Tab-separated table of C-alpha atoms in Angstrom:
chain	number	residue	atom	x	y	z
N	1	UNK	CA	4.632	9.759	11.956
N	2	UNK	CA	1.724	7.275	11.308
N	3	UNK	CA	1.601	5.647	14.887
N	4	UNK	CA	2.827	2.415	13.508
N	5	UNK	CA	6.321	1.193	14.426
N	6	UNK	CA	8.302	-1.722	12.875
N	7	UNK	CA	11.640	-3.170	13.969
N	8	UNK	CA	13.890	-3.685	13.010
N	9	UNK	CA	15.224	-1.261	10.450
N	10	UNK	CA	17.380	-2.769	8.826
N	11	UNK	CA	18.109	-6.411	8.401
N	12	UNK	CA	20.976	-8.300	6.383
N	13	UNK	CA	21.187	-11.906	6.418
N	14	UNK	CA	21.972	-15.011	4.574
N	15	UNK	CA	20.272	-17.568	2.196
N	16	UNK	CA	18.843	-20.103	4.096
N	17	UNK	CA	18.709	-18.402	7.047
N	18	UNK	CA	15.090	-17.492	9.218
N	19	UNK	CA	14.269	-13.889	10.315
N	20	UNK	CA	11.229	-12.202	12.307
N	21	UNK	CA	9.999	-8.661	11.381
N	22	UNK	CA	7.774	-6.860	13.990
N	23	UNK	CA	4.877	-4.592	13.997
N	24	UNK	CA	3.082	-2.437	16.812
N	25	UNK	CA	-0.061	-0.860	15.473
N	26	UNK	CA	-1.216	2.538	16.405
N	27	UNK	CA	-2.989	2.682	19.283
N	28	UNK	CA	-6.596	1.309	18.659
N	29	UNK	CA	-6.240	-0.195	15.861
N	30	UNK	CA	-7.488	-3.856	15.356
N	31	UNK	CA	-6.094	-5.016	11.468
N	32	UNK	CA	-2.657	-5.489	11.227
N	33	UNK	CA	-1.402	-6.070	7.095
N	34	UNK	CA	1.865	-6.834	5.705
N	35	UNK	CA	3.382	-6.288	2.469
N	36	UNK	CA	6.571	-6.737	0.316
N	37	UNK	CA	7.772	-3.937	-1.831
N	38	UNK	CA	10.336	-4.920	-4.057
N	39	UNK	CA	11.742	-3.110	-7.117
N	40	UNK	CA	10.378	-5.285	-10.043
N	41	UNK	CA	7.272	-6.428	-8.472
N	42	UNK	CA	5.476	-3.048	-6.920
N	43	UNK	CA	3.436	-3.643	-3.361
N	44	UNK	CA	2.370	-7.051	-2.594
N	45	UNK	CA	-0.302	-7.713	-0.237
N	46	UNK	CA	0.585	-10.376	1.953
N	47	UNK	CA	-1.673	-11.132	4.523
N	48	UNK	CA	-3.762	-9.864	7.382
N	49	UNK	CA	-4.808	-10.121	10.989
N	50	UNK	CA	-7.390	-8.683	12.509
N	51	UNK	CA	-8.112	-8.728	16.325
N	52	UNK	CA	-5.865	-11.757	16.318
N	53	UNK	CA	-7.163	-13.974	13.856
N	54	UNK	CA	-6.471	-14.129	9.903
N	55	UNK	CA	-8.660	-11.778	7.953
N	56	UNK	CA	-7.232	-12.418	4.158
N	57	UNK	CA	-4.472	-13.851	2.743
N	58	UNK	CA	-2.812	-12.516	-0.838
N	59	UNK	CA	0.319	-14.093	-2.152
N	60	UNK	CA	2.307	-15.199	0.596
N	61	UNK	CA	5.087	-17.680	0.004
N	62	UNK	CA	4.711	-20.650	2.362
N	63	UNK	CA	7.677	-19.877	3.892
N	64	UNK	CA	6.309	-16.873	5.176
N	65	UNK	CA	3.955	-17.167	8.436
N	66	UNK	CA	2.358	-14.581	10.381
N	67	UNK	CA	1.096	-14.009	13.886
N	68	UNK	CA	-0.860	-11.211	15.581
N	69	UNK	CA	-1.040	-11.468	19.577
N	70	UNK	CA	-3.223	-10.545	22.576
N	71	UNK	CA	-1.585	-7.268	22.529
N	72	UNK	CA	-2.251	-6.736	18.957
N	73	UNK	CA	1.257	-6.442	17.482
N	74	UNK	CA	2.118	-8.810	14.767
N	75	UNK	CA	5.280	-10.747	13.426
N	76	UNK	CA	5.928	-11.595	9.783
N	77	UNK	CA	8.576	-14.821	9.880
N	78	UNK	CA	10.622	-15.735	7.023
N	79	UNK	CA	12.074	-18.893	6.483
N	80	UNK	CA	14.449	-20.700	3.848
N	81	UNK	CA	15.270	-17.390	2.671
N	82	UNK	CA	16.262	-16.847	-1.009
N	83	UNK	CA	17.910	-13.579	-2.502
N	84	UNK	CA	14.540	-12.721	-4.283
N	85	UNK	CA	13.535	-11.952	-0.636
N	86	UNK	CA	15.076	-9.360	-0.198
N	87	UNK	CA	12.824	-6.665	-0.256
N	88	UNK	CA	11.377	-3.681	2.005
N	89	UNK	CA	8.669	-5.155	4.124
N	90	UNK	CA	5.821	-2.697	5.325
N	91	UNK	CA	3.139	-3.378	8.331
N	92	UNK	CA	-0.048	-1.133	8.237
N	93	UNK	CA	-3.193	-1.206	10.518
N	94	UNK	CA	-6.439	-0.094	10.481
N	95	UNK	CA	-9.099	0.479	13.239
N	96	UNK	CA	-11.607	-2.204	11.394
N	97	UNK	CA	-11.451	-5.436	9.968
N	98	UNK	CA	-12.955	-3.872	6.640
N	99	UNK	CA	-10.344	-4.007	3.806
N	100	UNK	CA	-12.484	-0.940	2.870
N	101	UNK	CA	-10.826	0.971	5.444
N	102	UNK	CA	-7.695	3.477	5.248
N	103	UNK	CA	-4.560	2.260	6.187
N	104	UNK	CA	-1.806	3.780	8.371
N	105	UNK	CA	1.539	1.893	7.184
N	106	UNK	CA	4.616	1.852	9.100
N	107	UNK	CA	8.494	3.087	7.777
N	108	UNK	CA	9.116	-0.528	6.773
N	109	UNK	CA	12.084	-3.178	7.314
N	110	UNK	CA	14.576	-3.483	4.605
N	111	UNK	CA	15.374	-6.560	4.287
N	112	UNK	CA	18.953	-8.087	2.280
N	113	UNK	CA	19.347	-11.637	1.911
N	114	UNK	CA	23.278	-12.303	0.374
F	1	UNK	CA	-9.489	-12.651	-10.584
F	2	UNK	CA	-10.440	-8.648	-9.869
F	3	UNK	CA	-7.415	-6.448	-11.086
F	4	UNK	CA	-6.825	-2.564	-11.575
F	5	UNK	CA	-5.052	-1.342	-14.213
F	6	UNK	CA	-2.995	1.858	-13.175
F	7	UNK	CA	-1.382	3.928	-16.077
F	8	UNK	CA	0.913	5.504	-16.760
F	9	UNK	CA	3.601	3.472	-14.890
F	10	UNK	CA	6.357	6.835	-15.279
F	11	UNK	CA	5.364	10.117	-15.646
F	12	UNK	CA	7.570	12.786	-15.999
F	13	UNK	CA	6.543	16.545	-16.079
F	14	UNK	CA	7.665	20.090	-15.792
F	15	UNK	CA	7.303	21.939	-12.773
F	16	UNK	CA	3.887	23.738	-13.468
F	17	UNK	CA	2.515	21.188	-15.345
F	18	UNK	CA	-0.735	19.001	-14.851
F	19	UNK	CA	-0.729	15.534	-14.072
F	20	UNK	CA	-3.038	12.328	-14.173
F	21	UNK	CA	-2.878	8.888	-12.966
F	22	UNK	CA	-6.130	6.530	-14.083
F	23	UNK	CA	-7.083	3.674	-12.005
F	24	UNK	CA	-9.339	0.726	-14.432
F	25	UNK	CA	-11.228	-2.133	-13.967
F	26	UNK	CA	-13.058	-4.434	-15.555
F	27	UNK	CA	-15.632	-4.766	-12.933
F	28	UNK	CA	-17.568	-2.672	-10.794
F	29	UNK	CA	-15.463	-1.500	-7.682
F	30	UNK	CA	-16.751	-0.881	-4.674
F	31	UNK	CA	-14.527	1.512	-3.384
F	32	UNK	CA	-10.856	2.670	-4.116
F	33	UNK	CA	-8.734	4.421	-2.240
F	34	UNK	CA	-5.192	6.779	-3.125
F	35	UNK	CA	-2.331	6.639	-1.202
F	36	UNK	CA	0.836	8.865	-1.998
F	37	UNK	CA	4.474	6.967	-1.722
F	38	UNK	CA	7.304	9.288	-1.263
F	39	UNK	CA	10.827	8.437	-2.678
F	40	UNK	CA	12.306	6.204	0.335
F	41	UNK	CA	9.280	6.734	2.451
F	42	UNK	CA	6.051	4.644	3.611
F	43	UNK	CA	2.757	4.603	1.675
F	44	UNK	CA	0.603	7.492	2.908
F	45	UNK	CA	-3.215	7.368	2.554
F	46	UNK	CA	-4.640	10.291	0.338
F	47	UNK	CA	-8.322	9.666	0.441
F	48	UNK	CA	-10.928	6.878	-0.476
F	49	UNK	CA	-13.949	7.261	-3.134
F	50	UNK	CA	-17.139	5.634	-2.382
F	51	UNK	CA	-20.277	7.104	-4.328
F	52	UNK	CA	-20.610	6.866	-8.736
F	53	UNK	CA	-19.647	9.916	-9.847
F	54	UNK	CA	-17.744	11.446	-6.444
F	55	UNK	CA	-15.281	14.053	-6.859
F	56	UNK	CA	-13.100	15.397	-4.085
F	57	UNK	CA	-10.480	17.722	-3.817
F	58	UNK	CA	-7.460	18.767	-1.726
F	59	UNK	CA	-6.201	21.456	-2.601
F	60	UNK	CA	-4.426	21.158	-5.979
F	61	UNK	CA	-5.634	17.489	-5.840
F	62	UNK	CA	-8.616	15.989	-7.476
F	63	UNK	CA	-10.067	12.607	-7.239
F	64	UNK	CA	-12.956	11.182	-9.561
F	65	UNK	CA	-14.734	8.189	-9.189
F	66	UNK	CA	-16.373	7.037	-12.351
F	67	UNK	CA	-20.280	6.873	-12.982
F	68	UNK	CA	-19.770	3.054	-13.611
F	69	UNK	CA	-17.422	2.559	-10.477
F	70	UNK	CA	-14.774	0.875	-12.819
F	71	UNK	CA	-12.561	3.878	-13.195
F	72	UNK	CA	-10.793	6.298	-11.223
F	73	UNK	CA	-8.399	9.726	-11.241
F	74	UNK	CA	-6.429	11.748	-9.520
F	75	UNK	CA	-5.326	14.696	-11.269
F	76	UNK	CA	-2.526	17.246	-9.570
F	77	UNK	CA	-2.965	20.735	-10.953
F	78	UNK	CA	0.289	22.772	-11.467
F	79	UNK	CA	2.561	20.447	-9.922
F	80	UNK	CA	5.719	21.025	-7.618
F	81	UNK	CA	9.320	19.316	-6.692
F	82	UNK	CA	6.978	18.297	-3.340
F	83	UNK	CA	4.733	16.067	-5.570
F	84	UNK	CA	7.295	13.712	-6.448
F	85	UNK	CA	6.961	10.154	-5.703
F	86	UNK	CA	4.153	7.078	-6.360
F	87	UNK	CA	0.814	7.154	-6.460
F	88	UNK	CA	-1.034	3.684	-5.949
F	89	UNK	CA	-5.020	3.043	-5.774
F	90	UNK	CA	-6.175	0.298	-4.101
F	91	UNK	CA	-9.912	-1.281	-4.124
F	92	UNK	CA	-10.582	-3.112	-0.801
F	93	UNK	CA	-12.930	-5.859	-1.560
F	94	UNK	CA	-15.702	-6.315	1.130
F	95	UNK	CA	-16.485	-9.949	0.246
F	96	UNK	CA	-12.664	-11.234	0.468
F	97	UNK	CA	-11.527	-8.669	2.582
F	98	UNK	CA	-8.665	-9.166	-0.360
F	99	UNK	CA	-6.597	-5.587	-1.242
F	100	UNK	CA	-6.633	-5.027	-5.000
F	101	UNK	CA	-3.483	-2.784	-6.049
F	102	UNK	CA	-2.909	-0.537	-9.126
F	103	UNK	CA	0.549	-0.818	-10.115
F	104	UNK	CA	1.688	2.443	-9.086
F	105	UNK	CA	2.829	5.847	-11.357
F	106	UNK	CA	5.488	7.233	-10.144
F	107	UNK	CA	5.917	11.019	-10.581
F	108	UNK	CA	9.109	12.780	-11.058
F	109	UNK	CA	8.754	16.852	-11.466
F	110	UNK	CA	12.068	18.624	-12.910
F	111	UNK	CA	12.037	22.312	-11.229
């Protein structure tokens, strides 16, 4: 268990449709990162957040936003969806803002989009 | 832009075997760091590589760092069935704060 929780599990949804992922990062830590894992593409680095303000940004679709708050847990929102979003969605933190810096990742949110 | 080149993508061995997964750039990295993906699991972090020329171990795990910084390893001495899964690197760039990703090799061991 890495200390890093993301809800929820499991999510199945339709095209069009807009859906919120969550993240609470272990205790401590400051960065929160998100990233898509789909079969043909690998990991993805999406974006992150670090004590509430964006750090660095990789290829995130404009549909996709992303918010850390005061209490340091972050949400990933997904608009417009389209099938090719369905993928499995992972959170990690980190204590520093350094992308230099080991990551603790979270089980992920599986995302379907029919 | 910066990439890493991770080879090979597949890799499968015996049970008892050696294995090695090579991490390449085309520019100097300044660090790069293993993480360990188990089949339907989360990435785990392994370790991170810092100096030209570091090697570290754990246990039947070793990680090089090239002299050059552009290259990396991690080699698995006699593997097992508990070895099984991905194994990414990832540099970290300090200037962009950007994450850098190998593409992955994914391990399967037949017992």
């Amino acid at each position: 268990d890495s200390g890093v929780t993301q809800t929820p599990k499991h999510l199945i949804t339709a095209t069009g449709q807009r859906v919120t992922l969550r993240c609470s990062p272990r205790s401590g830590d400051l960065s929160v990162y998100w990233y898509q894992q789909s079969l043909d593409q690998g990991l993805q680095f999406l974006i992150q957040y670090y004590n509430g303000e964006e750090r660095a940004k990789g290829n995130i679709l404009e549909r996709f936003s992303a918010q850390q708050f005061p209490d340091l847990h972050s949400e990933l929102n997904l608009s417009s969806l389209e099938l090719g979003d369905s993928a499995l969605y992972f959170c990690a933190s980190s204590p520093t803002g350094l992308a230099a810096y080991e990551q603790y990742f979270g089980p992920g949110t599986r995302l379907t989009v029919t | 832009g910066q990439q890493v080149m991770q080879i090979p993508q597949y890799q499968h061995v015996q049970e008892g075997e050696d294995f090695t997964t090579y991490c390449n750039s085309s520019t100097t990295l300044s660090n790069i760091q293993w993480y360990k993906q188990r089949p339907g699991g989360h990435p785990v972090f392994l370790i991170q590589l810092v100096k030209s020329g570091e090697v570290k171990k754990q246990k039947r795990l070793t990680f090089q760092f090239g002299e050059a910084k552009k290259n990396s390893s991690l080699h698995i001495t006699a593997t097992q069935t508990t070895d099984v899964g991905t194994y990414f690197c990832i540099h970290g760039s300090g200037n962009t704060g950007k994450l850098i990703f190998g593409q992955g090799t994914t391990l399967q061991v037949k017992p």
